[in-house]
Coordinates of C-alpha atoms in Angstrom, one line a residue:
Chain A
M151 CA 14.1 -29.9 42.2
K152 CA 10.4 -30.0 42.9
S153 CA 8.4 -32.2 43.8
D154 CA 6.0 -33.8 41.2
R155 CA 3.2 -33.6 43.6
E156 CA 1.8 -30.7 45.3
L157 CA 3.3 -30.7 48.7
I158 CA 0.5 -28.1 50.1
N159 CA -2.4 -28.0 48.8
S160 CA -5.1 -25.0 48.3
E161 CA -6.8 -25.9 51.4
G162 CA -3.7 -26.6 53.7
R163 CA -4.2 -29.9 53.9
R164 CA -0.1 -31.7 53.3
L165 CA 0.7 -34.4 52.5
D166 CA 0.6 -36.5 55.3
G167 CA -2.7 -35.4 55.7
R168 CA -1.1 -32.2 58.6
S169 CA -2.3 -28.6 58.9
P170 CA 0.1 -26.2 58.6
H171 CA 0.2 -25.8 61.8
D172 CA 1.1 -29.5 62.8
L173 CA 3.7 -31.6 64.6
R174 CA 4.1 -35.3 63.5
K175 CA 3.2 -37.6 66.3
I176 CA 5.9 -38.1 68.7
K177 CA 6.7 -40.8 70.9
I178 CA 9.1 -40.2 74.2
E179 CA 10.3 -43.2 76.8
A180 CA 13.1 -42.6 79.1
G181 CA 15.4 -44.3 80.7
V182 CA 15.3 -47.7 78.4
L183 CA 18.8 -49.0 78.3
H184 CA 21.0 -51.0 81.4
R185 CA 24.3 -50.2 81.1
A186 CA 24.2 -45.7 80.6
D187 CA 23.2 -43.9 83.2
G188 CA 20.5 -41.6 81.4
S189 CA 18.8 -43.0 78.1
C190 CA 16.0 -42.1 76.3
S191 CA 13.7 -43.6 73.2
L192 CA 12.3 -41.2 71.0
E193 CA 9.9 -41.6 67.8
W194 CA 8.9 -38.9 65.7
G195 CA 6.6 -39.2 63.1
G196 CA 9.3 -42.1 60.8
N197 CA 12.5 -40.7 63.0
K198 CA 13.8 -43.3 65.6
V199 CA 16.1 -41.9 68.0
L200 CA 17.7 -43.4 70.9
V201 CA 20.1 -41.5 72.8
A202 CA 22.3 -42.4 75.8
V203 CA 24.4 -40.3 78.4
Y204 CA 27.3 -41.4 80.7
G205 CA 28.9 -38.9 83.1
P206 CA 30.1 -36.4 84.5
R207 CA 33.4 -38.5 84.0
E208 CA 36.5 -38.3 83.7
A209 CA 37.2 -36.4 80.4
V210 CA 39.7 -38.7 78.4
P211 CA 42.3 -37.9 76.2
R212 CA 43.1 -35.2 79.0
H213 CA 43.8 -32.5 76.7
V214 CA 40.4 -32.1 76.0
Q215 CA 40.1 -31.3 80.4
N216 CA 38.7 -27.4 81.3
P217 CA 40.1 -27.1 84.8
L218 CA 37.4 -24.9 85.2
K219 CA 33.7 -26.8 84.2
A220 CA 33.0 -30.0 82.4
I221 CA 32.7 -30.4 78.9
V222 CA 29.6 -31.9 77.2
Q223 CA 30.9 -33.6 73.9
A224 CA 28.0 -35.1 72.3
R225 CA 28.4 -37.9 68.7
Y226 CA 25.6 -37.7 66.5
N227 CA 25.8 -41.3 64.6
M228 CA 23.9 -42.7 61.4
A229 CA 23.1 -46.3 61.7
A230 CA 23.8 -48.0 58.5
F231 CA 20.6 -48.6 57.2
S232 CA 18.5 -46.0 58.7
V233 CA 18.9 -44.6 55.2
E234 CA 17.1 -44.9 51.7
D235 CA 20.4 -45.7 50.4
R236 CA 23.2 -47.9 53.0
K237 CA 25.5 -45.0 54.7
R238 CA 29.0 -45.6 54.9
P239 CA 29.4 -46.1 58.9
G240 CA 31.5 -43.9 61.3
P241 CA 31.5 -40.2 61.2
D242 CA 31.5 -37.7 57.9
R243 CA 31.3 -33.9 57.7
R244 CA 27.5 -33.3 58.2
S245 CA 27.1 -35.8 61.2
V246 CA 30.9 -34.3 62.9
E247 CA 29.0 -30.7 62.3
I248 CA 25.0 -31.9 64.0
S249 CA 27.0 -33.1 66.9
K250 CA 28.9 -30.0 67.6
V251 CA 26.1 -27.8 67.2
I252 CA 24.3 -30.1 69.0
S253 CA 27.0 -30.1 72.0
E254 CA 27.1 -26.3 71.9
A255 CA 23.3 -26.1 72.9
L256 CA 23.8 -28.6 75.5
E257 CA 26.1 -26.7 76.9
K258 CA 24.3 -23.7 77.8
V259 CA 22.2 -26.0 79.6
V260 CA 24.2 -28.1 81.9
L261 CA 25.2 -26.6 84.9
I262 CA 28.7 -27.2 83.7
E263 CA 30.7 -25.5 86.5
Q264 CA 29.5 -27.9 88.9
F265 CA 32.1 -30.7 87.2
P266 CA 35.9 -29.6 86.5
R267 CA 37.6 -31.5 83.7
A268 CA 34.7 -33.8 83.5
S269 CA 32.6 -34.9 80.3
I270 CA 29.1 -35.3 79.9
D271 CA 29.2 -38.1 76.9
V272 CA 25.7 -37.5 75.0
N273 CA 25.8 -40.6 72.3
I274 CA 23.0 -40.3 70.0
E275 CA 21.9 -42.7 67.0
V276 CA 19.6 -42.6 64.4
L277 CA 18.1 -45.8 63.7
D278 CA 15.8 -44.7 61.2
A279 CA 15.2 -41.2 59.6
E280 CA 13.1 -39.2 57.8
A281 CA 13.7 -35.7 58.3
G282 CA 14.5 -33.8 61.4
T283 CA 16.9 -35.8 62.9
R284 CA 19.6 -33.3 64.4
C285 CA 15.5 -32.0 66.2
A286 CA 14.5 -35.8 67.7
G287 CA 18.3 -36.6 68.7
L288 CA 19.3 -32.8 70.4
T289 CA 15.5 -33.6 72.0
A290 CA 15.7 -36.9 73.1
A291 CA 19.3 -36.3 74.3
G292 CA 17.5 -33.3 76.6
V293 CA 15.2 -36.0 78.2
A294 CA 18.1 -38.3 78.3
L295 CA 20.1 -35.7 79.9
V296 CA 16.9 -36.0 83.3
D297 CA 17.1 -39.5 83.4
A298 CA 21.2 -39.7 84.1
G299 CA 20.5 -37.3 86.9
I300 CA 22.9 -34.5 85.4
P301 CA 21.9 -30.9 87.1
L302 CA 20.2 -28.6 84.2
R303 CA 18.7 -25.4 84.0
D304 CA 16.4 -26.1 81.9
I305 CA 15.5 -29.3 79.2
P306 CA 16.3 -28.3 76.1
V307 CA 14.2 -28.6 73.2
A308 CA 14.2 -28.8 69.3
C309 CA 11.3 -28.3 66.6
A310 CA 12.0 -27.1 62.6
A311 CA 9.3 -25.0 61.5
G312 CA 9.9 -24.7 57.1
K313 CA 8.5 -23.2 54.3
I314 CA 6.5 -25.4 51.5
G315 CA 4.2 -24.6 48.5
G316 CA 5.3 -20.5 49.8
R317 CA 3.8 -21.4 53.4
V318 CA 5.0 -21.4 55.9
V319 CA 4.8 -25.0 58.6
L320 CA 5.9 -26.7 61.1
D321 CA 7.9 -30.1 61.3
L322 CA 8.9 -31.2 58.1
G323 CA 8.2 -34.3 56.9
K324 CA 10.5 -36.4 54.1
E325 CA 9.1 -35.1 50.8
E326 CA 9.1 -31.7 52.0
D327 CA 12.5 -31.4 53.4
N328 CA 13.2 -32.3 50.2
Y329 CA 11.2 -30.4 47.6
G330 CA 10.5 -27.7 50.4
D331 CA 12.0 -24.1 50.0
A332 CA 13.4 -23.3 53.5
D333 CA 14.1 -25.8 56.6
L334 CA 15.1 -23.7 60.1
P335 CA 15.4 -26.4 63.0
I336 CA 16.0 -24.7 66.6
A337 CA 16.1 -25.9 70.0
I338 CA 15.3 -24.0 73.3
S339 CA 15.2 -24.1 76.7
P340 CA 11.7 -23.4 77.3
R341 CA 11.6 -21.9 80.8
T342 CA 13.4 -18.1 79.5
G343 CA 12.0 -18.6 75.8
E344 CA 16.7 -18.1 75.1
V345 CA 17.7 -19.8 71.7
L346 CA 20.5 -22.9 71.9
L347 CA 20.3 -23.9 68.5
L348 CA 19.9 -22.2 65.4
Q349 CA 20.0 -23.5 61.6
M350 CA 18.7 -22.1 57.8
D351 CA 19.0 -23.0 55.2
G352 CA 16.3 -22.1 52.3
H353 CA 15.2 -18.9 51.2
L354 CA 12.7 -17.2 53.4
T355 CA 11.7 -13.0 53.8
I356 CA 12.2 -11.6 57.1
D357 CA 8.7 -11.3 57.5
E358 CA 8.5 -15.0 57.0
F359 CA 11.1 -15.9 58.9
N360 CA 9.4 -14.6 61.5
E361 CA 6.9 -16.4 61.4
A362 CA 8.6 -19.6 60.6
F363 CA 9.9 -19.1 64.4
D364 CA 7.4 -18.0 66.2
L365 CA 5.6 -20.9 65.1
A366 CA 9.3 -23.7 64.9
M367 CA 8.7 -22.0 69.2
K368 CA 5.7 -22.5 69.5
G369 CA 6.4 -27.0 67.8
C370 CA 9.3 -26.1 70.8
Y371 CA 6.5 -25.8 73.7
E372 CA 4.2 -28.4 72.3
V373 CA 7.0 -30.9 72.5
S374 CA 8.9 -30.1 76.0
E375 CA 5.1 -31.0 77.5
I376 CA 5.8 -34.4 75.5
Q377 CA 9.7 -34.6 77.4
K378 CA 8.0 -33.5 81.2
K379 CA 5.6 -35.7 80.3
A380 CA 7.7 -39.0 79.1
I381 CA 10.4 -37.8 82.8
L382 CA 7.0 -38.1 84.2
Q383 CA 5.7 -41.2 83.9
K384 CA 9.8 -42.9 84.8
Y385 CA 9.2 -41.5 88.1
Q386 CA 6.1 -42.6 88.5
S387 CA 6.0 -46.3 87.3
A388 CA 9.8 -46.4 89.5
A389 CA 7.4 -44.7 92.7
A390 CA 5.0 -47.8 91.5
E391 CA 7.7 -50.3 91.6
V392 CA 8.9 -49.4 95.3
Q393 CA 5.4 -49.1 96.7
E394 CA 4.4 -52.9 95.6
Chain B
M54 CA 42.4 -56.2 86.7
T55 CA 40.8 -53.8 88.5
I56 CA 39.7 -54.0 92.1
V57 CA 35.6 -55.1 91.2
P58 CA 35.9 -57.7 89.0
A59 CA 38.0 -60.0 90.8
I60 CA 35.3 -59.0 93.7
K61 CA 33.3 -60.2 91.5
R62 CA 34.7 -63.1 90.5
D63 CA 35.1 -64.0 94.2
Y64 CA 31.2 -63.7 94.8
I65 CA 30.5 -65.6 91.1
T66 CA 32.6 -68.9 92.1
K67 CA 31.3 -69.0 95.8
L68 CA 27.9 -68.9 94.4
A69 CA 29.2 -71.3 91.3
E70 CA 29.9 -73.9 94.1
Q71 CA 26.5 -73.7 95.3
G72 CA 25.0 -74.4 92.1
K73 CA 24.2 -70.8 91.6
R74 CA 23.9 -68.0 89.2
I75 CA 23.7 -64.2 90.3
D76 CA 20.9 -63.3 88.6
G77 CA 19.2 -66.8 90.1
R78 CA 19.8 -69.1 86.9
G79 CA 20.7 -72.4 86.1
F80 CA 23.9 -72.9 84.3
D81 CA 22.8 -74.2 80.8
Q82 CA 19.5 -71.4 81.7
Y83 CA 18.9 -68.4 78.9
R84 CA 18.0 -65.2 80.3
P85 CA 14.3 -63.6 78.6
I86 CA 14.5 -63.6 74.4
E87 CA 13.0 -60.8 73.1
I88 CA 13.0 -60.4 69.4
E89 CA 11.6 -58.1 67.0
T90 CA 11.2 -57.3 63.7
K91 CA 10.3 -55.1 60.9
V92 CA 11.7 -51.8 63.8
V93 CA 13.6 -49.9 61.0
N94 CA 11.5 -48.7 57.9
K95 CA 13.6 -47.7 56.1
A96 CA 15.7 -51.0 55.9
E97 CA 15.1 -53.8 53.3
G98 CA 14.5 -56.4 57.4
S99 CA 15.5 -55.4 60.7
A100 CA 14.9 -57.0 63.9
R101 CA 15.9 -55.6 67.5
V102 CA 16.4 -59.0 69.6
K103 CA 16.9 -59.1 73.7
I104 CA 18.5 -61.3 75.7
G105 CA 17.9 -59.7 79.4
N106 CA 19.8 -56.9 79.3
T107 CA 21.9 -57.1 76.4
Q108 CA 19.7 -55.2 73.0
V109 CA 20.9 -56.0 70.3
L110 CA 19.8 -53.6 66.3
C111 CA 20.8 -55.2 62.8
G112 CA 19.7 -53.8 59.4
I113 CA 19.8 -55.0 56.4
K114 CA 20.2 -53.2 53.0
M115 CA 20.3 -54.3 50.0
D116 CA 21.7 -52.2 46.7
I117 CA 23.0 -53.8 43.0
G118 CA 26.6 -53.9 42.7
E119 CA 29.0 -55.9 40.9
P120 CA 29.8 -59.5 41.5
F121 CA 33.4 -61.0 42.5
P122 CA 35.6 -61.6 39.3
D123 CA 36.1 -65.4 41.2
T124 CA 32.6 -65.9 41.7
P125 CA 30.1 -63.7 38.8
T126 CA 26.9 -65.4 39.3
T127 CA 26.7 -64.7 42.9
G128 CA 25.4 -62.2 45.0
V129 CA 27.7 -60.6 47.9
M130 CA 27.3 -60.2 51.3
S131 CA 28.9 -57.9 53.9
T132 CA 29.1 -57.8 57.4
A133 CA 29.9 -55.0 59.8
A134 CA 29.4 -54.2 63.4
E135 CA 29.7 -51.1 65.3
F136 CA 30.2 -51.0 69.3
V137 CA 28.3 -47.4 69.9
P138 CA 29.3 -45.7 73.0
L139 CA 25.8 -46.2 73.4
A140 CA 26.2 -49.5 74.4
S141 CA 28.6 -49.0 77.2
P142 CA 30.7 -47.0 79.1
D143 CA 33.7 -48.6 77.5
F144 CA 32.5 -48.0 74.7
E145 CA 34.6 -45.4 72.4
S146 CA 33.8 -43.7 68.7
G147 CA 35.8 -44.3 66.1
P148 CA 37.2 -47.2 63.9
P149 CA 35.9 -50.6 64.2
R150 CA 38.2 -52.3 67.2
E151 CA 39.5 -55.9 67.6
D152 CA 35.6 -57.1 69.8
A153 CA 34.2 -55.4 67.2
I154 CA 35.5 -56.8 64.3
E155 CA 35.3 -60.5 65.4
L156 CA 32.2 -60.2 66.1
A157 CA 31.4 -59.0 63.1
R158 CA 33.0 -62.3 62.0
V159 CA 31.6 -64.7 63.8
V160 CA 28.3 -63.3 62.5
D161 CA 29.3 -63.4 59.1
R162 CA 30.5 -66.9 58.6
G163 CA 27.9 -68.0 60.6
V164 CA 25.5 -66.9 57.1
R165 CA 28.2 -67.4 54.8
E166 CA 29.5 -70.8 56.0
S167 CA 25.9 -72.9 56.0
Q168 CA 24.5 -70.9 53.3
V169 CA 21.6 -69.5 54.9
I170 CA 21.5 -66.3 52.1
Q171 CA 21.3 -68.4 48.8
L172 CA 23.5 -65.8 47.1
E173 CA 23.8 -68.2 44.2
K174 CA 20.5 -67.2 43.5
L175 CA 21.0 -63.3 43.4
C176 CA 23.0 -63.1 40.4
I177 CA 21.7 -60.3 37.7
T178 CA 23.5 -60.1 35.0
P179 CA 26.3 -62.8 35.3
G180 CA 29.5 -61.3 35.5
E181 CA 28.1 -57.9 36.0
K182 CA 25.8 -57.2 37.8
V183 CA 24.7 -58.9 41.5
W184 CA 22.4 -58.0 44.5
L185 CA 24.1 -56.7 47.5
V186 CA 23.3 -57.9 51.0
F187 CA 24.5 -55.4 54.0
I188 CA 24.3 -56.8 57.0
D189 CA 24.7 -54.0 59.7
I190 CA 24.9 -54.6 63.4
H191 CA 23.8 -52.1 66.0
I192 CA 25.1 -53.1 70.3
L193 CA 22.7 -51.0 71.4
D194 CA 22.9 -52.0 75.4
Y195 CA 25.7 -54.3 76.2
D196 CA 25.1 -57.0 79.1
G197 CA 27.0 -59.9 77.5
N198 CA 26.4 -62.7 75.4
L199 CA 26.9 -60.3 72.2
F200 CA 27.8 -63.6 69.9
D201 CA 24.1 -65.4 70.0
A202 CA 22.3 -62.3 70.1
A203 CA 24.2 -60.2 66.7
S204 CA 23.4 -63.6 65.3
L205 CA 20.2 -63.9 65.9
A206 CA 19.5 -60.1 65.2
A207 CA 20.7 -61.0 61.7
L208 CA 19.4 -64.3 61.6
A209 CA 15.4 -62.5 62.5
A210 CA 16.5 -59.2 60.2
L211 CA 17.6 -61.7 57.1
L212 CA 14.2 -63.7 57.3
T213 CA 12.7 -60.4 57.0
T214 CA 13.9 -58.8 54.2
K215 CA 12.1 -58.5 50.6
V216 CA 14.4 -57.8 47.9
P217 CA 13.7 -54.5 46.7
I218 CA 13.8 -55.0 43.3
S219 CA 10.6 -52.3 43.0
R220 CA 13.2 -49.3 43.5
F221 CA 15.8 -50.7 41.6
I222 CA 14.4 -51.8 38.4
K223 CA 14.5 -48.5 36.9
N224 CA 18.0 -48.9 36.7
L225 CA 18.6 -51.7 35.3
D226 CA 18.4 -52.1 31.3
E227 CA 17.0 -54.0 29.2
K228 CA 19.7 -56.7 29.0
D229 CA 19.7 -56.8 32.8
R230 CA 15.7 -57.1 33.3
A231 CA 15.5 -60.0 30.8
S232 CA 18.2 -61.8 33.0
W233 CA 16.6 -60.8 36.2
Q234 CA 13.6 -62.4 35.4
Q235 CA 15.0 -66.0 34.2
Q236 CA 16.5 -65.6 37.7
L237 CA 13.1 -64.9 39.0
L238 CA 12.1 -68.2 37.6
D239 CA 13.8 -70.1 39.5
I240 CA 13.7 -68.1 42.8
Y241 CA 9.9 -68.9 42.6
T242 CA 10.8 -72.7 42.3
I243 CA 11.9 -72.4 45.9
P244 CA 10.0 -74.0 48.8
G245 CA 8.5 -71.1 50.9
I246 CA 8.5 -68.1 48.5
D247 CA 5.2 -68.2 46.5
E248 CA 4.4 -65.3 46.3
A249 CA 3.7 -63.4 42.8
P250 CA 7.2 -62.7 40.8
F251 CA 6.0 -60.4 38.5
G252 CA 2.7 -57.9 39.1
S253 CA 0.0 -57.0 37.0
D254 CA 1.3 -57.8 32.9
D255 CA 1.1 -54.7 30.8
T256 CA -0.4 -54.8 28.5
N257 CA 2.0 -53.7 25.3
N258 CA 4.3 -56.2 27.9
T259 CA 7.2 -53.5 28.5
Q260 CA 6.6 -52.8 31.4
V261 CA 6.5 -55.5 34.0
T262 CA 5.6 -54.3 37.7
I263 CA 7.8 -56.6 39.5
N264 CA 6.7 -57.0 43.4
D265 CA 9.6 -57.0 46.4
F266 CA 10.3 -60.8 47.2
P267 CA 11.4 -62.2 50.1
L268 CA 14.9 -63.1 50.1
P269 CA 15.6 -66.9 49.5
M270 CA 17.2 -68.6 52.2
I271 CA 17.0 -71.9 53.6
E272 CA 16.4 -72.8 57.7
P273 CA 19.5 -71.3 59.5
P274 CA 21.6 -73.0 62.1
I275 CA 21.2 -71.4 65.9
S276 CA 24.4 -70.0 67.8
C277 CA 25.0 -70.8 71.7
T278 CA 27.4 -69.8 73.7
A279 CA 29.1 -71.0 77.0
V280 CA 31.6 -69.4 78.6
K281 CA 33.8 -71.1 81.1
I282 CA 34.7 -69.5 85.3
N283 CA 37.4 -71.8 86.9
D284 CA 35.5 -75.0 86.7
F285 CA 32.0 -73.9 85.6
V286 CA 30.5 -73.7 82.2
L287 CA 28.4 -71.2 82.3
F288 CA 25.5 -70.2 78.9
D289 CA 24.3 -67.1 78.3
S290 CA 27.4 -65.5 80.3
C291 CA 25.6 -61.4 81.8
F292 CA 27.9 -58.5 81.9
D293 CA 29.4 -59.9 84.9
E294 CA 30.3 -63.4 84.5
E295 CA 31.3 -62.5 81.3
I296 CA 34.4 -59.9 82.4
I297 CA 36.0 -62.5 84.2
A298 CA 35.6 -65.4 82.0
D299 CA 39.0 -68.5 81.5
A300 CA 37.0 -69.3 78.1
R301 CA 34.4 -68.5 76.2
L302 CA 32.9 -71.4 73.0
T303 CA 30.1 -70.8 70.2
V304 CA 28.8 -73.6 69.0
A305 CA 25.8 -73.3 66.2
T306 CA 23.6 -76.2 65.5
D307 CA 20.8 -76.6 62.8
H308 CA 17.2 -78.0 62.7
K309 CA 18.3 -81.7 62.1
G310 CA 21.0 -81.2 65.3
D311 CA 24.2 -80.5 63.9
I312 CA 27.0 -78.9 64.5
R313 CA 27.7 -76.4 61.8
A314 CA 30.4 -73.7 63.2
M315 CA 32.1 -73.7 66.2
Q316 CA 34.4 -70.9 67.6
K317 CA 36.8 -70.5 70.8
G318 CA 37.4 -67.2 72.4
L319 CA 39.8 -66.2 75.1
S320 CA 43.2 -67.6 76.7
G321 CA 42.0 -70.4 78.7
S322 CA 40.7 -73.7 77.8
F323 CA 38.6 -76.0 77.2
S324 CA 39.0 -80.3 78.5
R325 CA 36.5 -83.0 76.0
E326 CA 34.4 -83.1 78.7
E327 CA 33.4 -79.7 78.6
I328 CA 33.1 -79.6 74.8
Q329 CA 30.8 -82.2 74.9
K330 CA 28.7 -79.9 77.9
V331 CA 28.7 -76.8 75.6
I332 CA 27.7 -79.1 72.6
K333 CA 24.7 -81.1 74.4
G334 CA 23.8 -76.9 76.2
A335 CA 23.9 -75.6 72.6
L336 CA 21.6 -78.1 71.0
D337 CA 19.0 -77.5 73.5
N338 CA 19.4 -74.6 73.9
G339 CA 18.9 -73.6 70.0
Q340 CA 16.2 -75.4 70.0
E341 CA 14.3 -73.4 72.4
I342 CA 16.2 -70.2 69.9
R343 CA 14.7 -71.2 67.2
K344 CA 11.1 -71.4 68.4
I345 CA 11.1 -68.1 69.5
L346 CA 13.0 -66.6 66.8
N347 CA 10.0 -69.1 64.0
Q348 CA 7.8 -67.2 66.7
S349 CA 8.9 -64.3 65.7
I350 CA 9.1 -63.7 61.7
G351 CA 5.6 -65.1 61.8
K352 CA 6.4 -69.3 60.8

């Protein structure tokens, strides 16, 4: 399907005024929920995502336990009112798949060998959706895991690149996702550059893929800085409260 | 009951005997209430309500669908609550359990029975097309008193809902449009809805642009909930109080001071005097909460 509007003009301006290498606006806050062991609220363009981490706690039912290490159970859930046409509440095939790839990505960075038979539950609620919710969810999950004090090798971070109107661009917006040529969300461990999640749909040449991949990596590093600031911010305000 | 609530019960009742609560509030006193509206862009209306540490988000979506055969000229509303596992270590994913269903039904009744939404004004073509109103409640952080938080969130979200006619007008055929314009004239006789029903008329009169308009509502009743622990009646229970409560009573009062709905829960009982006490407290707190609600929707 083609958009009736030009997604990117000859000067390289996109519909929302961004240049090809610009991210949408990102706002992250850690420790926003009272009951959760760790939590994070994240706004990424028009996306609003809330993540709560519980655990490590005993994995139930018993048969899912691993006697040698913990399991990470991410659950990606979209609110009924987060999309244009109301979504029926509850899991569908799409959210089950996203939950699985996010769980696997997180399992790589959590020191799961420290908590045999335990589960680390990561609940991702998408409250407002506008393209790129899995990246937003995984990025918020990284911050929430830190906030919960779960031992990690690194803070995982995600970002997407894609192709619109024949050009490779960073962080697709809604129209760009719907009518663009390709979408490549990745998640990395920024300290080592290891890729934790990678999905691609659409059509890219080898050269375009390499360009998009490098661009998405660059995006991840930018988002990673915002994550670290949010975590620091939480501890600084906590320290200020103690001093009072 | 596990050991921790048993110890807490001791502590809470000892404090209550001295006229105190664990967070220093009076028996009738609510925690600070915050209401933020228009928090979800994709929803037709939305509100996030905080009562102390409890946080609830409500979003309204609308669609066009068929009316029920027995009420061919009224719109349809439905309410669902999700106890997402984000909100508490005890909530599990999966289909809604009985507590989520009870909450959704109590909120639904509060809105439906007092006719807060004027559903009869949401008919497009009698017997064929009416507006559907979906009220979806997400519990984000559970620190007690979900009934009041969820009802308040639903009301604040409904009061800021715009009927998305501009998005749906293309789905309506000539007959539906003609019928709907008749309905619109009626809607704009409601006091409070004074925005122009129609935008600029096209000269050839085939394309009438229509603006989204506020959901037709009347002044809603406000729900206040109290719990009973031993012989003490406490309003707006926090989580620790709620899990040891013997009985719970919700009273919804309207702006005239009349009672519009009541619901008792849990296995304990109330005496006549205690019920009177809850009604009195619900009236007083209801006044205050109504002010906060009106402020949040800019009234």
